């Protein structure tokens, strides 16, 4: 592995400003016609950052334009690498690059990251099965390479969706924002390639909605919940009433509306949540393994509505549903303690509303 130092950029930050803690979220973005490619960073000193993970960034062009950006300050510095990187990286596993971005008279930022030259050719693969191992090993590289394929390439849409899956799985482990951001990029680009009648559209929309939901859980941006709802409403519109997945989609979409209610406070959202989850429960067979969790989730939504309206009928419904969920949950089940706790919370909320000591006793007993 070689070590390179290059690039002097311009910036409005002075040396004394670079030590501010609000720059801890600094990241480096490669600006390309295909779309911006973020590199997550971690701060190691007042003026030094390094790549958060060890995955080398595949280089697909001779030079690079780079921007250092912060959520609070926006773009704080920029620079470029003019060297023919494709030529200089040939024959090397990866290269560590130290990027220096300078202020007017002194060093402001030093950013270390890894570059590599792609070693596999998508055009030679006849099926995705031949590429899955390489995609799994480096989904970020795969994303950048699949983006270069012509839109009518037979593997492009399914390949991008597979990359989105792998990046989402990686995010589940790392909780690295770069992984879920790239996953959503891959999914969205895959969706744009599918005609409305494509049989894969339902699964693509579902996967994309799930990624937006996970990013919301990680970052709390309500725009992600809006996008997740939009995708899963598309799934719901295409599912037949006899589809076995229909109750799960109804329940999950109801949960999204509840999350949106918790963020925005619109009563319409919690009403919609309850309506969807009630349909999910009605369509779930009595002995289905998911019935207790759907009953519990619907009970939570009724409690949310009660907390907003104060209607004792809502808290009564919440208690009834959560009690049924507890009754259907076998002893020793991993979710039993949380469901008992949820039921106790509902009893306590009704006690606070009505003053009935029996409810307080039930809450304490649970």
mmCIF file of C-alpha atoms in Angstrom:
data_model
loop_
_atom_site.group_PDB
_atom_site.id
_atom_site.type_symbol
_atom_site.label_atom_id
_atom_site.label_comp_id
_atom_site.label_asym_id
_atom_site.label_seq_id
_atom_site.Cartn_x
_atom_site.Cartn_y
_atom_site.Cartn_z
ATOM 1 C CA UNK A 1 0.000 0.000 0.000
ATOM 2 C CA UNK A 2 1.450 3.356 -0.985
ATOM 3 C CA UNK A 3 0.994 6.676 0.761
ATOM 4 C CA UNK A 4 0.207 9.823 -1.233
ATOM 5 C CA UNK A 5 -0.269 13.426 -0.278
ATOM 6 C CA UNK A 6 -1.955 15.739 -2.687
ATOM 7 C CA UNK A 7 -4.503 18.442 -3.316
ATOM 8 C CA UNK A 8 -4.609 21.915 -2.015
ATOM 9 C CA UNK A 9 -8.100 23.375 -1.803
ATOM 10 C CA UNK A 10 -9.647 26.640 -0.699
ATOM 11 C CA UNK A 11 -11.606 27.250 2.484
ATOM 12 C CA UNK A 12 -13.140 30.027 4.578
ATOM 13 C CA UNK A 13 -12.141 28.340 7.841
ATOM 14 C CA UNK A 14 -9.075 29.529 9.709
ATOM 15 C CA UNK A 15 -6.880 27.296 11.838
ATOM 16 C CA UNK A 16 -8.402 28.364 15.142
ATOM 17 C CA UNK A 17 -11.894 27.651 13.821
ATOM 18 C CA UNK A 18 -11.051 24.098 12.740
ATOM 19 C CA UNK A 19 -10.897 22.878 16.347
ATOM 20 C CA UNK A 20 -14.581 23.591 16.970
ATOM 21 C CA UNK A 21 -16.530 20.505 18.086
ATOM 22 C CA UNK A 22 -19.341 21.170 15.616
ATOM 23 C CA UNK A 23 -16.951 20.039 12.869
ATOM 24 C CA UNK A 24 -16.884 16.534 14.361
ATOM 25 C CA UNK A 25 -19.449 15.447 11.763
ATOM 26 C CA UNK A 26 -17.235 16.462 8.853
ATOM 27 C CA UNK A 27 -17.361 14.157 5.859
ATOM 28 C CA UNK A 28 -15.723 14.090 2.469
ATOM 29 C CA UNK A 29 -17.806 13.960 -0.700
ATOM 30 C CA UNK A 30 -16.553 12.920 -4.131
ATOM 31 C CA UNK A 31 -18.459 14.972 -6.700
ATOM 32 C CA UNK A 32 -19.241 13.079 -9.905
ATOM 33 C CA UNK A 33 -21.699 13.299 -12.771
ATOM 34 C CA UNK A 34 -23.202 9.998 -11.596
ATOM 35 C CA UNK A 35 -23.963 11.502 -8.226
ATOM 36 C CA UNK A 36 -22.109 12.510 -5.087
ATOM 37 C CA UNK A 37 -20.291 9.745 -3.211
ATOM 38 C CA UNK A 38 -19.871 10.368 0.545
ATOM 39 C CA UNK A 39 -16.921 9.156 2.620
ATOM 40 C CA UNK A 40 -17.705 9.034 6.333
ATOM 41 C CA UNK A 41 -14.891 10.382 8.522
ATOM 42 C CA UNK A 42 -13.832 10.233 12.143
ATOM 43 C CA UNK A 43 -11.901 13.033 13.832
ATOM 44 C CA UNK A 44 -8.541 12.106 15.324
ATOM 45 C CA UNK A 45 -7.268 15.584 16.295
ATOM 46 C CA UNK A 46 -8.148 19.264 15.908
ATOM 47 C CA UNK A 47 -7.253 19.336 12.216
ATOM 48 C CA UNK A 48 -6.969 15.662 11.214
ATOM 49 C CA UNK A 49 -9.722 13.312 10.044
ATOM 50 C CA UNK A 50 -9.522 9.791 8.680
ATOM 51 C CA UNK A 51 -11.905 7.464 6.856
ATOM 52 C CA UNK A 52 -14.312 5.844 9.310
ATOM 53 C CA UNK A 53 -14.139 2.369 7.780
ATOM 54 C CA UNK A 54 -11.419 0.515 5.901
ATOM 55 C CA UNK A 55 -13.265 0.045 2.620
ATOM 56 C CA UNK A 56 -11.220 1.591 -0.191
ATOM 57 C CA UNK A 57 -13.101 3.960 -2.495
ATOM 58 C CA UNK A 58 -13.071 2.731 -6.100
ATOM 59 C CA UNK A 59 -11.817 5.324 -8.574
ATOM 60 C CA UNK A 60 -13.558 5.417 -11.930
ATOM 61 C CA UNK A 61 -12.067 8.603 -13.395
ATOM 62 C CA UNK A 62 -8.640 10.107 -13.912
ATOM 63 C CA UNK A 63 -9.086 12.869 -11.316
ATOM 64 C CA UNK A 64 -11.389 13.695 -8.443
ATOM 65 C CA UNK A 65 -13.247 16.759 -7.217
ATOM 66 C CA UNK A 66 -13.755 16.609 -3.436
ATOM 67 C CA UNK A 67 -15.732 18.675 -0.940
ATOM 68 C CA UNK A 68 -15.421 18.600 2.859
ATOM 69 C CA UNK A 69 -18.865 19.271 4.294
ATOM 70 C CA UNK A 70 -20.525 19.586 7.700
ATOM 71 C CA UNK A 71 -24.241 19.380 8.518
ATOM 72 C CA UNK A 72 -24.056 22.631 10.472
ATOM 73 C CA UNK A 73 -21.692 24.630 8.243
ATOM 74 C CA UNK A 74 -22.427 23.124 4.841
ATOM 75 C CA UNK A 75 -19.481 22.957 2.440
ATOM 76 C CA UNK A 76 -16.449 24.169 4.373
ATOM 77 C CA UNK A 77 -13.633 23.324 1.964
ATOM 78 C CA UNK A 78 -13.017 21.883 -1.476
ATOM 79 C CA UNK A 79 -10.177 20.604 -3.585
ATOM 80 C CA UNK A 80 -9.293 18.332 -6.463
ATOM 81 C CA UNK A 81 -6.849 15.593 -7.419
ATOM 82 C CA UNK A 82 -5.494 16.171 -10.927
ATOM 83 C CA UNK A 83 -3.300 13.079 -11.074
ATOM 84 C CA UNK A 84 -4.311 10.226 -13.400
ATOM 85 C CA UNK A 85 -5.546 7.987 -10.602
ATOM 86 C CA UNK A 86 -6.596 5.096 -12.820
ATOM 87 C CA UNK A 87 -3.029 4.787 -14.076
ATOM 88 C CA UNK A 88 -1.338 5.306 -10.714
ATOM 89 C CA UNK A 89 -3.593 2.782 -8.919
ATOM 90 C CA UNK A 90 -3.111 -0.066 -11.378
ATOM 91 C CA UNK A 91 -1.430 -3.054 -9.828
ATOM 92 C CA UNK A 92 -2.038 -1.881 -6.255
ATOM 93 C CA UNK A 93 -4.528 -3.344 -3.819
ATOM 94 C CA UNK A 94 -5.319 0.122 -2.489
ATOM 95 C CA UNK A 95 -3.647 3.451 -1.843
ATOM 96 C CA UNK A 96 -3.937 5.616 1.242
ATOM 97 C CA UNK A 97 -4.349 9.230 0.251
ATOM 98 C CA UNK A 98 -3.721 12.184 2.551
ATOM 99 C CA UNK A 99 -5.762 15.126 1.345
ATOM 100 C CA UNK A 100 -4.609 18.547 2.489
ATOM 101 C CA UNK A 101 -7.091 21.407 2.355
ATOM 102 C CA UNK A 102 -5.498 24.755 3.134
ATOM 103 C CA UNK A 103 -6.785 28.109 4.333
ATOM 104 C CA UNK A 104 -5.293 31.427 3.419
ATOM 105 C CA UNK A 105 -1.927 30.916 5.109
ATOM 106 C CA UNK A 106 -1.983 27.655 7.092
ATOM 107 C CA UNK A 107 -3.130 24.060 7.075
ATOM 108 C CA UNK A 108 -6.782 23.712 7.985
ATOM 109 C CA UNK A 109 -7.757 20.091 7.299
ATOM 110 C CA UNK A 110 -5.865 16.850 6.736
ATOM 111 C CA UNK A 111 -8.079 13.982 5.587
ATOM 112 C CA UNK A 112 -6.840 10.423 5.129
ATOM 113 C CA UNK A 113 -8.769 7.906 3.024
ATOM 114 C CA UNK A 114 -8.168 4.890 0.793
ATOM 115 C CA UNK A 115 -8.531 4.651 -2.980
ATOM 116 C CA UNK A 116 -8.479 1.606 -5.224
ATOM 117 C CA UNK A 117 -8.879 0.665 -8.864
ATOM 118 C CA UNK A 118 -11.759 -1.777 -9.610
ATOM 119 C CA UNK A 119 -10.508 -5.240 -10.476
ATOM 120 C CA UNK A 120 -13.676 -6.813 -11.893
ATOM 121 C CA UNK A 121 -15.634 -6.211 -15.090
ATOM 122 C CA UNK A 122 -19.423 -6.241 -14.959
ATOM 123 C CA UNK A 123 -19.747 -6.532 -18.699
ATOM 124 C CA UNK A 124 -18.240 -10.026 -18.628
ATOM 125 C CA UNK A 125 -20.789 -11.417 -16.154
ATOM 126 C CA UNK A 126 -23.743 -13.243 -17.673
ATOM 127 C CA UNK A 127 -25.828 -13.329 -14.469
ATOM 128 C CA UNK A 128 -26.001 -11.694 -11.050
ATOM 129 C CA UNK A 129 -25.120 -14.989 -9.406
ATOM 130 C CA UNK A 130 -21.610 -14.603 -10.779
ATOM 131 C CA UNK A 131 -21.273 -11.203 -9.110
ATOM 132 C CA UNK A 132 -22.957 -11.781 -5.750
ATOM 133 C CA UNK A 133 -19.774 -12.756 -3.906
ATOM 134 C CA UNK A 134 -17.956 -9.638 -5.128
ATOM 135 C CA UNK A 135 -20.943 -7.413 -4.386
ATOM 136 C CA UNK A 136 -21.126 -8.831 -0.866
ATOM 137 C CA UNK A 137 -17.383 -8.224 -0.359
ATOM 138 C CA UNK A 138 -17.510 -4.583 -1.465
ATOM 139 C CA UNK A 139 -21.032 -3.246 -2.133
ATOM 140 C CA UNK A 140 -19.807 0.364 -2.338
ATOM 141 C CA UNK A 141 -17.525 -0.522 -5.229
ATOM 142 C CA UNK A 142 -20.310 -2.530 -6.833
ATOM 143 C CA UNK A 143 -22.662 0.453 -6.627
ATOM 144 C CA UNK A 144 -20.234 2.718 -8.421
ATOM 145 C CA UNK A 145 -19.576 0.119 -11.124
ATOM 146 C CA UNK A 146 -23.244 -0.685 -11.714
ATOM 147 C CA UNK A 147 -23.942 3.028 -12.083
ATOM 148 C CA UNK A 148 -21.651 3.021 -15.119
ATOM 149 C CA UNK A 149 -23.688 0.383 -16.952
ATOM 150 C CA UNK A 150 -26.089 1.465 -19.667
ATOM 151 C CA UNK A 151 -29.656 1.730 -18.360
ATOM 152 C CA UNK A 152 -30.811 -1.022 -20.729
ATOM 153 C CA UNK A 153 -28.221 -3.508 -19.441
ATOM 154 C CA UNK A 154 -30.169 -6.647 -18.399
ATOM 155 C CA UNK A 155 -28.456 -6.846 -14.997
ATOM 156 C CA UNK A 156 -28.539 -3.184 -13.987
ATOM 157 C CA UNK A 157 -31.890 -2.858 -12.176
ATOM 158 C CA UNK A 158 -31.676 -6.164 -10.304
ATOM 159 C CA UNK A 159 -28.010 -5.570 -9.586
ATOM 160 C CA UNK A 160 -28.668 -2.167 -8.038
ATOM 161 C CA UNK A 161 -31.460 -3.625 -5.905
ATOM 162 C CA UNK A 162 -29.163 -6.432 -4.744
ATOM 163 C CA UNK A 163 -26.517 -3.855 -3.836
ATOM 164 C CA UNK A 164 -29.161 -1.929 -1.881
ATOM 165 C CA UNK A 165 -29.939 -5.128 0.034
ATOM 166 C CA UNK A 166 -26.286 -5.767 0.857
ATOM 167 C CA UNK A 167 -25.717 -2.193 1.988
ATOM 168 C CA UNK A 168 -28.846 -2.328 4.151
ATOM 169 C CA UNK A 169 -27.612 -5.562 5.740
ATOM 170 C CA UNK A 170 -24.257 -3.910 6.334
ATOM 171 C CA UNK A 171 -25.962 -0.893 7.929
ATOM 172 C CA UNK A 172 -27.794 -3.222 10.338
ATOM 173 C CA UNK A 173 -24.357 -4.162 11.669
ATOM 174 C CA UNK A 174 -22.379 -0.934 11.365
ATOM 175 C CA UNK A 175 -25.098 1.735 11.824
ATOM 176 C CA UNK A 176 -22.862 3.770 9.495
ATOM 177 C CA UNK A 177 -24.912 6.461 7.764
ATOM 178 C CA UNK A 178 -22.845 6.092 4.586
ATOM 179 C CA UNK A 179 -24.143 2.530 4.220
ATOM 180 C CA UNK A 180 -27.848 3.373 4.494
ATOM 181 C CA UNK A 181 -27.438 6.492 2.314
ATOM 182 C CA UNK A 182 -25.798 4.404 -0.406
ATOM 183 C CA UNK A 183 -28.436 1.690 0.010
ATOM 184 C CA UNK A 184 -31.208 4.189 -0.678
ATOM 185 C CA UNK A 185 -29.323 5.587 -3.678
ATOM 186 C CA UNK A 186 -29.032 2.066 -5.118
ATOM 187 C CA UNK A 187 -32.709 1.292 -4.513
ATOM 188 C CA UNK A 188 -33.943 4.559 -5.999
ATOM 189 C CA UNK A 189 -31.806 4.147 -9.110
ATOM 190 C CA UNK A 190 -33.103 0.584 -9.496
ATOM 191 C CA UNK A 191 -36.714 1.777 -9.234
ATOM 192 C CA UNK A 192 -36.217 4.341 -11.990
ATOM 193 C CA UNK A 193 -35.244 1.543 -14.376
ATOM 194 C CA UNK A 194 -38.386 -0.566 -13.845
ATOM 195 C CA UNK A 195 -41.501 -0.150 -16.013
ATOM 196 C CA UNK A 196 -44.795 0.085 -14.061
ATOM 197 C CA UNK A 197 -45.829 -3.446 -15.059
ATOM 198 C CA UNK A 198 -42.603 -5.142 -13.915
ATOM 199 C CA UNK A 199 -43.241 -7.986 -11.460
ATOM 200 C CA UNK A 200 -40.223 -6.885 -9.390
ATOM 201 C CA UNK A 201 -41.721 -3.473 -8.625
ATOM 202 C CA UNK A 202 -43.489 -4.597 -5.429
ATOM 203 C CA UNK A 203 -40.336 -6.038 -3.861
ATOM 204 C CA UNK A 204 -38.216 -3.061 -4.980
ATOM 205 C CA UNK A 205 -40.685 -0.594 -3.415
ATOM 206 C CA UNK A 206 -40.838 -2.645 -0.216
ATOM 207 C CA UNK A 207 -37.048 -2.778 0.129
ATOM 208 C CA UNK A 208 -36.708 0.958 -0.510
ATOM 209 C CA UNK A 209 -39.402 1.806 2.038
ATOM 210 C CA UNK A 210 -37.677 -0.369 4.636
ATOM 211 C CA UNK A 211 -34.371 1.443 4.044
ATOM 212 C CA UNK A 212 -36.026 4.842 4.520
ATOM 213 C CA UNK A 213 -37.625 3.588 7.750
ATOM 214 C CA UNK A 214 -34.269 2.400 9.066
ATOM 215 C CA UNK A 215 -32.623 5.711 8.223
ATOM 216 C CA UNK A 216 -35.397 7.532 10.055
ATOM 217 C CA UNK A 217 -34.815 5.358 13.127
ATOM 218 C CA UNK A 218 -31.121 6.240 12.963
ATOM 219 C CA UNK A 219 -31.347 9.965 12.164
ATOM 220 C CA UNK A 220 -34.904 11.111 12.936
ATOM 221 C CA UNK A 221 -35.541 12.989 9.679
ATOM 222 C CA UNK A 222 -39.305 13.010 9.109
ATOM 223 C CA UNK A 223 -38.727 13.210 5.345
ATOM 224 C CA UNK A 224 -37.560 9.598 5.515
ATOM 225 C CA UNK A 225 -40.847 8.501 7.100
ATOM 226 C CA UNK A 226 -42.749 10.363 4.374
ATOM 227 C CA UNK A 227 -40.735 8.517 1.740
ATOM 228 C CA UNK A 228 -41.204 5.163 3.456
ATOM 229 C CA UNK A 229 -44.978 5.704 3.598
ATOM 230 C CA UNK A 230 -45.064 6.672 -0.076
ATOM 231 C CA UNK A 231 -43.177 3.515 -1.101
ATOM 232 C CA UNK A 232 -45.280 1.158 1.018
ATOM 233 C CA UNK A 233 -48.538 2.769 -0.079
ATOM 234 C CA UNK A 234 -47.383 1.873 -3.584
ATOM 235 C CA UNK A 235 -46.867 -1.720 -2.456
ATOM 236 C CA UNK A 236 -50.298 -1.809 -0.831
ATOM 237 C CA UNK A 237 -51.974 -0.491 -3.978
ATOM 238 C CA UNK A 238 -50.504 -3.345 -6.040
ATOM 239 C CA UNK A 239 -51.168 -6.226 -3.634
ATOM 240 C CA UNK A 240 -54.181 -8.425 -4.217
ATOM 241 C CA UNK A 241 -56.559 -8.927 -1.287
ATOM 242 C CA UNK A 242 -55.595 -12.596 -1.207
ATOM 243 C CA UNK A 243 -51.842 -11.956 -0.995
ATOM 244 C CA UNK A 244 -50.337 -13.635 2.089
ATOM 245 C CA UNK A 245 -48.072 -10.599 2.654
ATOM 246 C CA UNK A 246 -51.009 -8.169 2.854
ATOM 247 C CA UNK A 247 -51.447 -8.240 6.679
ATOM 248 C CA UNK A 248 -47.724 -7.609 7.229
ATOM 249 C CA UNK A 249 -47.720 -4.646 4.839
ATOM 250 C CA UNK A 250 -50.848 -3.210 6.468
ATOM 251 C CA UNK A 251 -49.318 -3.528 9.928
ATOM 252 C CA UNK A 252 -45.953 -2.088 8.926
ATOM 253 C CA UNK A 253 -47.548 0.816 7.074
ATOM 254 C CA UNK A 254 -49.674 1.484 10.152
ATOM 255 C CA UNK A 255 -46.515 1.615 12.255
ATOM 256 C CA UNK A 256 -45.057 4.192 9.855
ATOM 257 C CA UNK A 257 -48.127 6.407 10.191
ATOM 258 C CA UNK A 258 -47.790 6.135 13.983
ATOM 259 C CA UNK A 259 -44.144 7.236 13.763
ATOM 260 C CA UNK A 260 -45.212 10.165 11.603
ATOM 261 C CA UNK A 261 -47.881 11.052 14.184
ATOM 262 C CA UNK A 262 -45.266 10.972 16.944
ATOM 263 C CA UNK A 263 -43.116 13.379 14.929
ATOM 264 C CA UNK A 264 -45.681 15.754 13.424
ATOM 265 C CA UNK A 265 -48.661 15.378 15.792
ATOM 266 C CA UNK A 266 -51.337 15.147 13.105
ATOM 267 C CA UNK A 267 -54.381 13.275 14.426
ATOM 268 C CA UNK A 268 -55.090 12.070 10.882
ATOM 269 C CA UNK A 269 -51.889 10.003 11.003
ATOM 270 C CA UNK A 270 -52.803 8.064 14.142
ATOM 271 C CA UNK A 271 -56.337 7.515 12.819
ATOM 272 C CA UNK A 272 -54.845 6.087 9.621
ATOM 273 C CA UNK A 273 -52.425 3.988 11.656
ATOM 274 C CA UNK A 274 -55.276 2.403 13.625
ATOM 275 C CA UNK A 275 -57.349 1.785 10.501
ATOM 276 C CA UNK A 276 -54.478 -0.030 8.750
ATOM 277 C CA UNK A 277 -53.506 -2.075 11.798
ATOM 278 C CA UNK A 278 -57.106 -3.093 12.470
ATOM 279 C CA UNK A 279 -57.279 -4.486 8.929
ATOM 280 C CA UNK A 280 -53.999 -6.308 9.532
ATOM 281 C CA UNK A 281 -55.358 -7.934 12.701
ATOM 282 C CA UNK A 282 -58.632 -8.891 11.004
ATOM 283 C CA UNK A 283 -56.720 -10.637 8.199
ATOM 284 C CA UNK A 284 -54.339 -12.498 10.530
ATOM 285 C CA UNK A 285 -55.445 -16.051 11.440
ATOM 286 C CA UNK A 286 -56.058 -16.723 15.122
ATOM 287 C CA UNK A 287 -53.041 -18.982 15.590
ATOM 288 C CA UNK A 288 -50.652 -17.060 13.351
ATOM 289 C CA UNK A 289 -47.265 -16.423 14.948
ATOM 290 C CA UNK A 290 -47.465 -12.685 14.189
ATOM 291 C CA UNK A 291 -50.911 -12.089 15.707
ATOM 292 C CA UNK A 292 -49.642 -11.193 19.233
ATOM 293 C CA UNK A 293 -47.213 -8.605 17.897
ATOM 294 C CA UNK A 294 -49.883 -7.047 15.655
ATOM 295 C CA UNK A 295 -52.350 -6.901 18.538
ATOM 296 C CA UNK A 296 -49.700 -5.282 20.718
ATOM 297 C CA UNK A 297 -48.829 -2.759 18.014
ATOM 298 C CA UNK A 298 -52.486 -1.840 17.498
ATOM 299 C CA UNK A 299 -52.816 -1.427 21.262
ATOM 300 C CA UNK A 300 -49.890 0.989 21.234
ATOM 301 C CA UNK A 301 -51.560 3.039 18.496
ATOM 302 C CA UNK A 302 -54.794 3.278 20.503
ATOM 303 C CA UNK A 303 -52.771 4.457 23.490
ATOM 304 C CA UNK A 304 -51.136 7.139 21.316
ATOM 305 C CA UNK A 305 -54.567 8.303 20.241
ATOM 306 C CA UNK A 306 -55.748 8.321 23.870
ATOM 307 C CA UNK A 307 -52.789 10.477 24.895
ATOM 308 C CA UNK A 308 -53.862 12.987 22.256
ATOM 309 C CA UNK A 309 -57.670 12.890 22.696
ATOM 310 C CA UNK A 310 -58.163 11.770 26.298
ATOM 311 C CA UNK A 311 -60.990 9.476 25.149
ATOM 312 C CA UNK A 312 -61.275 6.633 27.699
ATOM 313 C CA UNK A 313 -62.650 4.347 24.972
ATOM 314 C CA UNK A 314 -59.226 4.506 23.314
ATOM 315 C CA UNK A 315 -57.362 3.434 26.458
ATOM 316 C CA UNK A 316 -59.922 0.688 27.044
ATOM 317 C CA UNK A 317 -59.261 -0.588 23.521
ATOM 318 C CA UNK A 318 -55.538 -0.385 24.169
ATOM 319 C CA UNK A 319 -55.826 -2.490 27.331
ATOM 320 C CA UNK A 320 -58.069 -5.055 25.661
ATOM 321 C CA UNK A 321 -55.715 -5.507 22.689
ATOM 322 C CA UNK A 322 -52.539 -5.629 24.773
ATOM 323 C CA UNK A 323 -54.143 -8.100 27.178
ATOM 324 C CA UNK A 324 -55.011 -10.370 24.274
ATOM 325 C CA UNK A 325 -51.443 -10.071 22.963
ATOM 326 C CA UNK A 326 -50.092 -11.090 26.391
ATOM 327 C CA UNK A 327 -52.535 -14.011 26.620
ATOM 328 C CA UNK A 328 -51.341 -15.331 23.238
ATOM 329 C CA UNK A 329 -47.650 -14.989 24.102
ATOM 330 C CA UNK A 330 -46.206 -18.186 25.588
ATOM 331 C CA UNK A 331 -44.188 -18.160 28.804
ATOM 332 C CA UNK A 332 -40.494 -17.718 28.116
ATOM 333 C CA UNK A 333 -41.056 -15.822 24.866
ATOM 334 C CA UNK A 334 -38.504 -13.044 24.399
ATOM 335 C CA UNK A 335 -41.222 -10.420 23.827
ATOM 336 C CA UNK A 336 -43.363 -11.306 26.837
ATOM 337 C CA UNK A 337 -41.660 -8.867 29.276
ATOM 338 C CA UNK A 338 -42.062 -5.912 26.899
ATOM 339 C CA UNK A 339 -45.716 -6.768 26.222
ATOM 340 C CA UNK A 340 -46.453 -7.030 29.936
ATOM 341 C CA UNK A 341 -44.759 -3.666 30.405
ATOM 342 C CA UNK A 342 -46.837 -2.134 27.594
ATOM 343 C CA UNK A 343 -50.022 -3.474 29.173
ATOM 344 C CA UNK A 344 -48.998 -2.074 32.552
ATOM 345 C CA UNK A 345 -48.401 1.332 30.982
ATOM 346 C CA UNK A 346 -51.921 1.362 29.581
ATOM 347 C CA UNK A 347 -53.435 0.460 32.956
ATOM 348 C CA UNK A 348 -51.382 3.240 34.567
ATOM 349 C CA UNK A 349 -52.519 5.763 31.951
ATOM 350 C CA UNK A 350 -56.158 4.892 32.597
ATOM 351 C CA UNK A 351 -55.586 5.236 36.356
ATOM 352 C CA UNK A 352 -54.191 8.728 35.800
ATOM 353 C CA UNK A 353 -57.303 9.589 33.786
ATOM 354 C CA UNK A 354 -59.988 8.007 35.998
ATOM 355 C CA UNK A 355 -58.367 7.569 39.419
ATOM 356 C CA UNK A 356 -59.516 3.937 39.552
ATOM 357 C CA UNK A 357 -57.231 2.186 42.043
ATOM 358 C CA UNK A 358 -57.907 -1.203 40.449
ATOM 359 C CA UNK A 359 -56.049 0.026 37.355
ATOM 360 C CA UNK A 360 -53.113 1.143 39.473
ATOM 361 C CA UNK A 361 -53.042 -2.275 41.167
ATOM 362 C CA UNK A 362 -53.039 -4.030 37.781
ATOM 363 C CA UNK A 363 -50.243 -1.769 36.584
ATOM 364 C CA UNK A 364 -48.084 -2.568 39.611
ATOM 365 C CA UNK A 365 -48.837 -6.303 39.440
ATOM 366 C CA UNK A 366 -47.742 -6.504 35.786
#
